[in-house]
């Protein structure tokens, strides 16, 4: 809590404040007549008039008139009696009691509310000079940053820093650091996946195209990379391709070593997207549809998918206020290879949701995806 | 430990301010000399505590203690030391602490130099000062505490607003606050007089030096702010009629009126009630200025604090002191004895005229500044009252005032002789007319009125000199007597002449800059030359520079005049990395009293950079004039007559206000 030196300082300061009040109270003040100060001013004014007149700076008649006026004020001031008394003992005792009780109590009370007595000073220089014991994370980060500012080619430094940034919530810095790691040390599956994860965190949990690209690169380097596979599954789920997600995650569960630390998480994700008998918020093909589709020939399957897309199209034409629907439709057309219809769907969405900034952003993102792939 | 000691010092300051408000006022009410005498030591210790708190905050900034939120928000460990110090008050919390520091300083000075004040007056004055300190310390501790801590502390701060990373921040706010807060003394004196229901000629002599000191600081502070905006904001304007500028101009106008009416009161025992009202208004306008800037009701460079809770708190402070002051005035003003009759044409009459014009000008600025805010609050409409309004109303009021200025000091007290004075000003007027005609003939550009205003400015300057010459009796007595009289003149006479002369100087600068500036805007490549007036500017090179916490891209221009090289001028843009904010650094070269002002804009990928250059004739006179005015104020302040009041007239020279 309160260190001894701090307590001593507080005690000294409080004593000073109390003394500032008690000291004048202890002395009997000899009152001056209140008119005396005024008279001094007038006497000086008369002296000044005489000097000015003698030096020729003031015409004699003006000087005389002014002197008469000052003299008149002087007489008035002399008439005023002093009404200032020595002071009563009772009032002094009250004032002294107030000083003794009120100053320390109010001071301490306010300090307890506003102060942080347990916190020592933390000047930057001494924090930087302290032995690195891992308690001051901000300083550890800063040390590495300072080192990197001097040695910008040290990829290992960035590799150390990036996960810390992510933990501290400095996601922009984390993404930048992972980018540096890959640029300086070269890409590995782990690094690409870590970059992708940082991008997802920055994007508040949504797997964007940039993140998906990073995960894809990770899988290109190491097809068994669990983190990349999991997130690509998540991307599929977020795109509305639940079956793809289920396939991916199902495969992961099947191939997983029994003690894989990520296994429970993937299982949970799998369970999330295949809840029996619960209608999902993004209506996809029903289990029956899928079972049927599996049993059909390539051509028939195409026709069935086409039919589903047409149904979606009809539904949206009837009730256009469904942004997710439009975006799903656009993606579907894109997957089916008809980018013209995909763009038309986005155009309809744009017209329907004109003036909605959030919708516009999502539509633009979808348009980019379609144009980019 | 430093941070906690600062915090506790600030708390004890609040407690002592409460004591300073209650005990002396109680003593004054009951006529208890002992209780009243508490005010003096408490005022000293209050200053000591506020000073310690301020010193603690400076120390925290210097050591970059990022466990203090205020330091984290406004500092950067790589800033130069000078900016680490100035960023202490380059933010809302710190600047309020500076405000209270200045307030406590003035309180301690009243305690120190008020030994010859009537006890009751001194006690009441310090009590009123104490109550202002209470209000602002409560405000600081509960809405703007600069000593709040943060755990865990970050390792780097967010940097000071780049616009404020300038030596101007070291000078401008402290000067301005010395002015603003200095007016609290005249306010406290006015309130004390109203509380006692007693006011006399001697009162004016005590109020005047304090008002004068505040006025000098306010003058310099405003001028400094104007010059800062001129070179830092990068578009070469020196006055924008921005509400924040107006906020400082209003108390200045009002304080100027107060200075002059206090003279009448001191010399002639007249205009008492009016002087008291002006003292209340001047400080009220300071408070309004603080409110406008601090509450964030305006959005401009200065309003770096935006928080409704603070705004409401300041509004309460404002209504308590302004409303309370005016209410007390309405209740008690009738009890103040009037005295001193004078003819309309007299020194008093001239000073009344001065007061009328100055208050009308204050009202014009007040309306122009607050009307848009009021309208927005009532109807939600946003309007801007711009320079046309202010130039017309303010200019229209100031020109006749300035023209009448040379007459005032030449008129005698009580009954003046206007034709006689006019006769004595004939020489000055003659030269002024010649100056105006010559200017009109030489300059075919600019507004028609400009040579007229220039003539008035010359008239004002020569009129001030005429005043001195008249007092010395030039032309009436021998040269030796002239000299002796000049030497014997009171310093306040020189002060008046100098201050009035300064207004003329300032006016010349304003007219020349606003009427005859030359401006060119061009897209330039390295090697290209542009001619402006008599100067040729060549863009010699573009280069990158690195500062402690910024990167800069600068353009270096060579200046030639008539083929002769005149050196270089450098303008650039700075990008401050921590805040990702850019500032423009204008390049300024001074030739005599005129300046060449260069500011660069954006650079295109193909190497073209937009350049704005202006030739500003005699522009520095604007600020030099204000410095001359302030010098006049200082001279007047050093006048022996202002130090009267000691039971025995002192022979020693003691300055009423020690070096700040």
PDB file of N, CA, C and O in Angstrom, chain A residues 106-134:
ATOM      1  N   UNK A 106     -10.692  16.170   4.793  1.00  0.00           N
ATOM      2  CA  UNK A 106     -11.117  16.360   3.407  1.00  0.00           C
ATOM      3  C   UNK A 106      -9.990  15.958   2.452  1.00  0.00           C
ATOM      4  O   UNK A 106     -10.221  15.308   1.426  1.00  0.00           O
ATOM      5  N   UNK A 107      -8.746  16.313   2.837  1.00  0.00           N
ATOM      6  CA  UNK A 107      -7.612  15.961   1.991  1.00  0.00           C
ATOM      7  C   UNK A 107      -7.504  14.457   1.823  1.00  0.00           C
ATOM      8  O   UNK A 107      -7.431  13.942   0.699  1.00  0.00           O
ATOM      9  N   UNK A 108      -7.545  13.747   2.942  1.00  0.00           N
ATOM     10  CA  UNK A 108      -7.406  12.290   2.878  1.00  0.00           C
ATOM     11  C   UNK A 108      -8.586  11.662   2.142  1.00  0.00           C
ATOM     12  O   UNK A 108      -8.416  10.763   1.310  1.00  0.00           O
ATOM     13  N   UNK A 109      -9.788  12.169   2.437  1.00  0.00           N
ATOM     14  CA  UNK A 109     -10.986  11.605   1.804  1.00  0.00           C
ATOM     15  C   UNK A 109     -10.926  11.732   0.292  1.00  0.00           C
ATOM     16  O   UNK A 109     -11.159  10.764  -0.447  1.00  0.00           O
ATOM     17  N   UNK A 110     -10.583  12.934  -0.169  1.00  0.00           N
ATOM     18  CA  UNK A 110     -10.519  13.141  -1.621  1.00  0.00           C
ATOM     19  C   UNK A 110      -9.415  12.296  -2.243  1.00  0.00           C
ATOM     20  O   UNK A 110      -9.568  11.740  -3.326  1.00  0.00           O
ATOM     21  N   UNK A 111      -8.286  12.194  -1.501  1.00  0.00           N
ATOM     22  CA  UNK A 111      -7.176  11.426  -2.069  1.00  0.00           C
ATOM     23  C   UNK A 111      -7.550   9.957  -2.208  1.00  0.00           C
ATOM     24  O   UNK A 111      -7.233   9.322  -3.230  1.00  0.00           O
ATOM     25  N   UNK A 112      -8.237   9.429  -1.205  1.00  0.00           N
ATOM     26  CA  UNK A 112      -8.624   8.017  -1.286  1.00  0.00           C
ATOM     27  C   UNK A 112      -9.518   7.791  -2.489  1.00  0.00           C
ATOM     28  O   UNK A 112      -9.523   6.725  -3.099  1.00  0.00           O
ATOM     29  N   UNK A 113     -10.299   8.806  -2.857  1.00  0.00           N
ATOM     30  CA  UNK A 113     -11.180   8.663  -4.007  1.00  0.00           C
ATOM     31  C   UNK A 113     -10.423   8.785  -5.317  1.00  0.00           C
ATOM     32  O   UNK A 113     -10.708   8.079  -6.288  1.00  0.00           O
ATOM     33  N   UNK A 114      -9.464   9.710  -5.357  1.00  0.00           N
ATOM     34  CA  UNK A 114      -8.848  10.045  -6.649  1.00  0.00           C
ATOM     35  C   UNK A 114      -7.469   9.427  -6.858  1.00  0.00           C
ATOM     36  O   UNK A 114      -7.044   9.227  -7.987  1.00  0.00           O
ATOM     37  N   UNK A 115      -6.751   9.159  -5.764  1.00  0.00           N
ATOM     38  CA  UNK A 115      -5.357   8.778  -5.900  1.00  0.00           C
ATOM     39  C   UNK A 115      -5.143   7.292  -6.120  1.00  0.00           C
ATOM     40  O   UNK A 115      -6.061   6.484  -5.989  1.00  0.00           O
ATOM     41  N   UNK A 116      -3.923   6.928  -6.456  1.00  0.00           N
ATOM     42  CA  UNK A 116      -3.530   5.523  -6.586  1.00  0.00           C
ATOM     43  C   UNK A 116      -2.274   5.331  -5.757  1.00  0.00           C
ATOM     44  O   UNK A 116      -1.170   5.248  -6.302  1.00  0.00           O
ATOM     45  N   UNK A 117      -2.414   5.278  -4.418  1.00  0.00           N
ATOM     46  CA  UNK A 117      -1.227   5.281  -3.552  1.00  0.00           C
ATOM     47  C   UNK A 117      -0.305   4.101  -3.789  1.00  0.00           C
ATOM     48  O   UNK A 117       0.883   4.177  -3.518  1.00  0.00           O
ATOM     49  N   UNK A 118      -0.834   2.991  -4.302  1.00  0.00           N
ATOM     50  CA  UNK A 118       0.001   1.803  -4.439  1.00  0.00           C
ATOM     51  C   UNK A 118       0.891   1.854  -5.674  1.00  0.00           C
ATOM     52  O   UNK A 118       1.820   1.070  -5.803  1.00  0.00           O
ATOM     53  N   UNK A 119       0.586   2.762  -6.591  1.00  0.00           N
ATOM     54  CA  UNK A 119       1.339   2.777  -7.846  1.00  0.00           C
ATOM     55  C   UNK A 119       2.612   3.595  -7.724  1.00  0.00           C
ATOM     56  O   UNK A 119       2.561   4.778  -7.415  1.00  0.00           O
ATOM     57  N   UNK A 120       3.761   3.000  -7.960  1.00  0.00           N
ATOM     58  CA  UNK A 120       4.997   3.793  -7.974  1.00  0.00           C
ATOM     59  C   UNK A 120       5.106   4.576  -9.289  1.00  0.00           C
ATOM     60  O   UNK A 120       4.343   4.332 -10.217  1.00  0.00           O
ATOM     61  N   UNK A 121       6.037   5.504  -9.338  1.00  0.00           N
ATOM     62  CA  UNK A 121       6.311   6.189 -10.605  1.00  0.00           C
ATOM     63  C   UNK A 121       6.908   5.186 -11.576  1.00  0.00           C
ATOM     64  O   UNK A 121       7.590   4.248 -11.178  1.00  0.00           O
ATOM     65  N   UNK A 122       6.624   5.395 -12.848  1.00  0.00           N
ATOM     66  CA  UNK A 122       7.208   4.484 -13.838  1.00  0.00           C
ATOM     67  C   UNK A 122       7.786   5.264 -15.001  1.00  0.00           C
ATOM     68  O   UNK A 122       7.268   5.208 -16.113  1.00  0.00           O
ATOM     69  N   UNK A 123       8.842   6.013 -14.747  1.00  0.00           N
ATOM     70  CA  UNK A 123       9.456   6.737 -15.866  1.00  0.00           C
ATOM     71  C   UNK A 123       9.990   5.754 -16.899  1.00  0.00           C
ATOM     72  O   UNK A 123      10.482   4.680 -16.552  1.00  0.00           O
ATOM     73  N   UNK A 124       9.860   6.141 -18.156  1.00  0.00           N
ATOM     74  CA  UNK A 124      10.188   5.230 -19.247  1.00  0.00           C
ATOM     75  C   UNK A 124      11.627   4.731 -19.162  1.00  0.00           C
ATOM     76  O   UNK A 124      11.886   3.550 -19.348  1.00  0.00           O
ATOM     77  N   UNK A 125      12.541   5.649 -18.848  1.00  0.00           N
ATOM     78  CA  UNK A 125      13.963   5.272 -18.849  1.00  0.00           C
ATOM     79  C   UNK A 125      14.232   4.128 -17.878  1.00  0.00           C
ATOM     80  O   UNK A 125      14.916   3.161 -18.225  1.00  0.00           O
ATOM     81  N   UNK A 126      13.659   4.202 -16.674  1.00  0.00           N
ATOM     82  CA  UNK A 126      13.946   3.143 -15.704  1.00  0.00           C
ATOM     83  C   UNK A 126      13.209   1.860 -16.075  1.00  0.00           C
ATOM     84  O   UNK A 126      13.680   0.764 -15.770  1.00  0.00           O
ATOM     85  N   UNK A 127      12.054   1.986 -16.742  1.00  0.00           N
ATOM     86  CA  UNK A 127      11.382   0.766 -17.197  1.00  0.00           C
ATOM     87  C   UNK A 127      12.218   0.064 -18.257  1.00  0.00           C
ATOM     88  O   UNK A 127      12.315  -1.159 -18.297  1.00  0.00           O
ATOM     89  N   UNK A 128      12.821   0.880 -19.133  1.00  0.00           N
ATOM     90  CA  UNK A 128      13.643   0.286 -20.189  1.00  0.00           C
ATOM     91  C   UNK A 128      14.911  -0.318 -19.609  1.00  0.00           C
ATOM     92  O   UNK A 128      15.438  -1.306 -20.126  1.00  0.00           O
ATOM     93  N   UNK A 129      15.406   0.300 -18.511  1.00  0.00           N
ATOM     94  CA  UNK A 129      16.667  -0.169 -17.941  1.00  0.00           C
ATOM     95  C   UNK A 129      16.474  -1.388 -17.044  1.00  0.00           C
ATOM     96  O   UNK A 129      17.421  -2.110 -16.771  1.00  0.00           O
ATOM     97  N   UNK A 130      15.244  -1.611 -16.571  1.00  0.00           N
ATOM     98  CA  UNK A 130      15.004  -2.717 -15.645  1.00  0.00           C
ATOM     99  C   UNK A 130      15.292  -4.047 -16.324  1.00  0.00           C
ATOM    100  O   UNK A 130      15.123  -4.185 -17.535  1.00  0.00           O
ATOM    101  N   UNK A 131      15.762  -5.067 -15.543  1.00  0.00           N
ATOM    102  CA  UNK A 131      16.009  -6.383 -16.147  1.00  0.00           C
ATOM    103  C   UNK A 131      14.701  -6.961 -16.678  1.00  0.00           C
ATOM    104  O   UNK A 131      13.669  -6.853 -16.023  1.00  0.00           O
ATOM    105  N   UNK A 132      14.732  -7.521 -17.864  1.00  0.00           N
ATOM    106  CA  UNK A 132      13.492  -8.037 -18.462  1.00  0.00           C
ATOM    107  C   UNK A 132      12.987  -9.249 -17.680  1.00  0.00           C
ATOM    108  O   UNK A 132      13.551 -10.327 -17.770  1.00  0.00           O
ATOM    109  N   UNK A 133      11.960  -9.065 -16.873  1.00  0.00           N
ATOM    110  CA  UNK A 133      11.421 -10.176 -16.095  1.00  0.00           C
ATOM    111  C   UNK A 133      10.059 -10.603 -16.619  1.00  0.00           C
ATOM    112  O   UNK A 133       9.397 -11.443 -16.022  1.00  0.00           O
ATOM    113  N   UNK A 134       9.642  -9.999 -17.737  1.00  0.00           N
ATOM    114  CA  UNK A 134       8.411 -10.467 -18.355  1.00  0.00           C
ATOM    115  C   UNK A 134       7.142  -9.894 -17.764  1.00  0.00           C
ATOM    116  O   UNK A 134       6.054 -10.195 -18.227  1.00  0.00           O
TER     117      UNK A 134
END
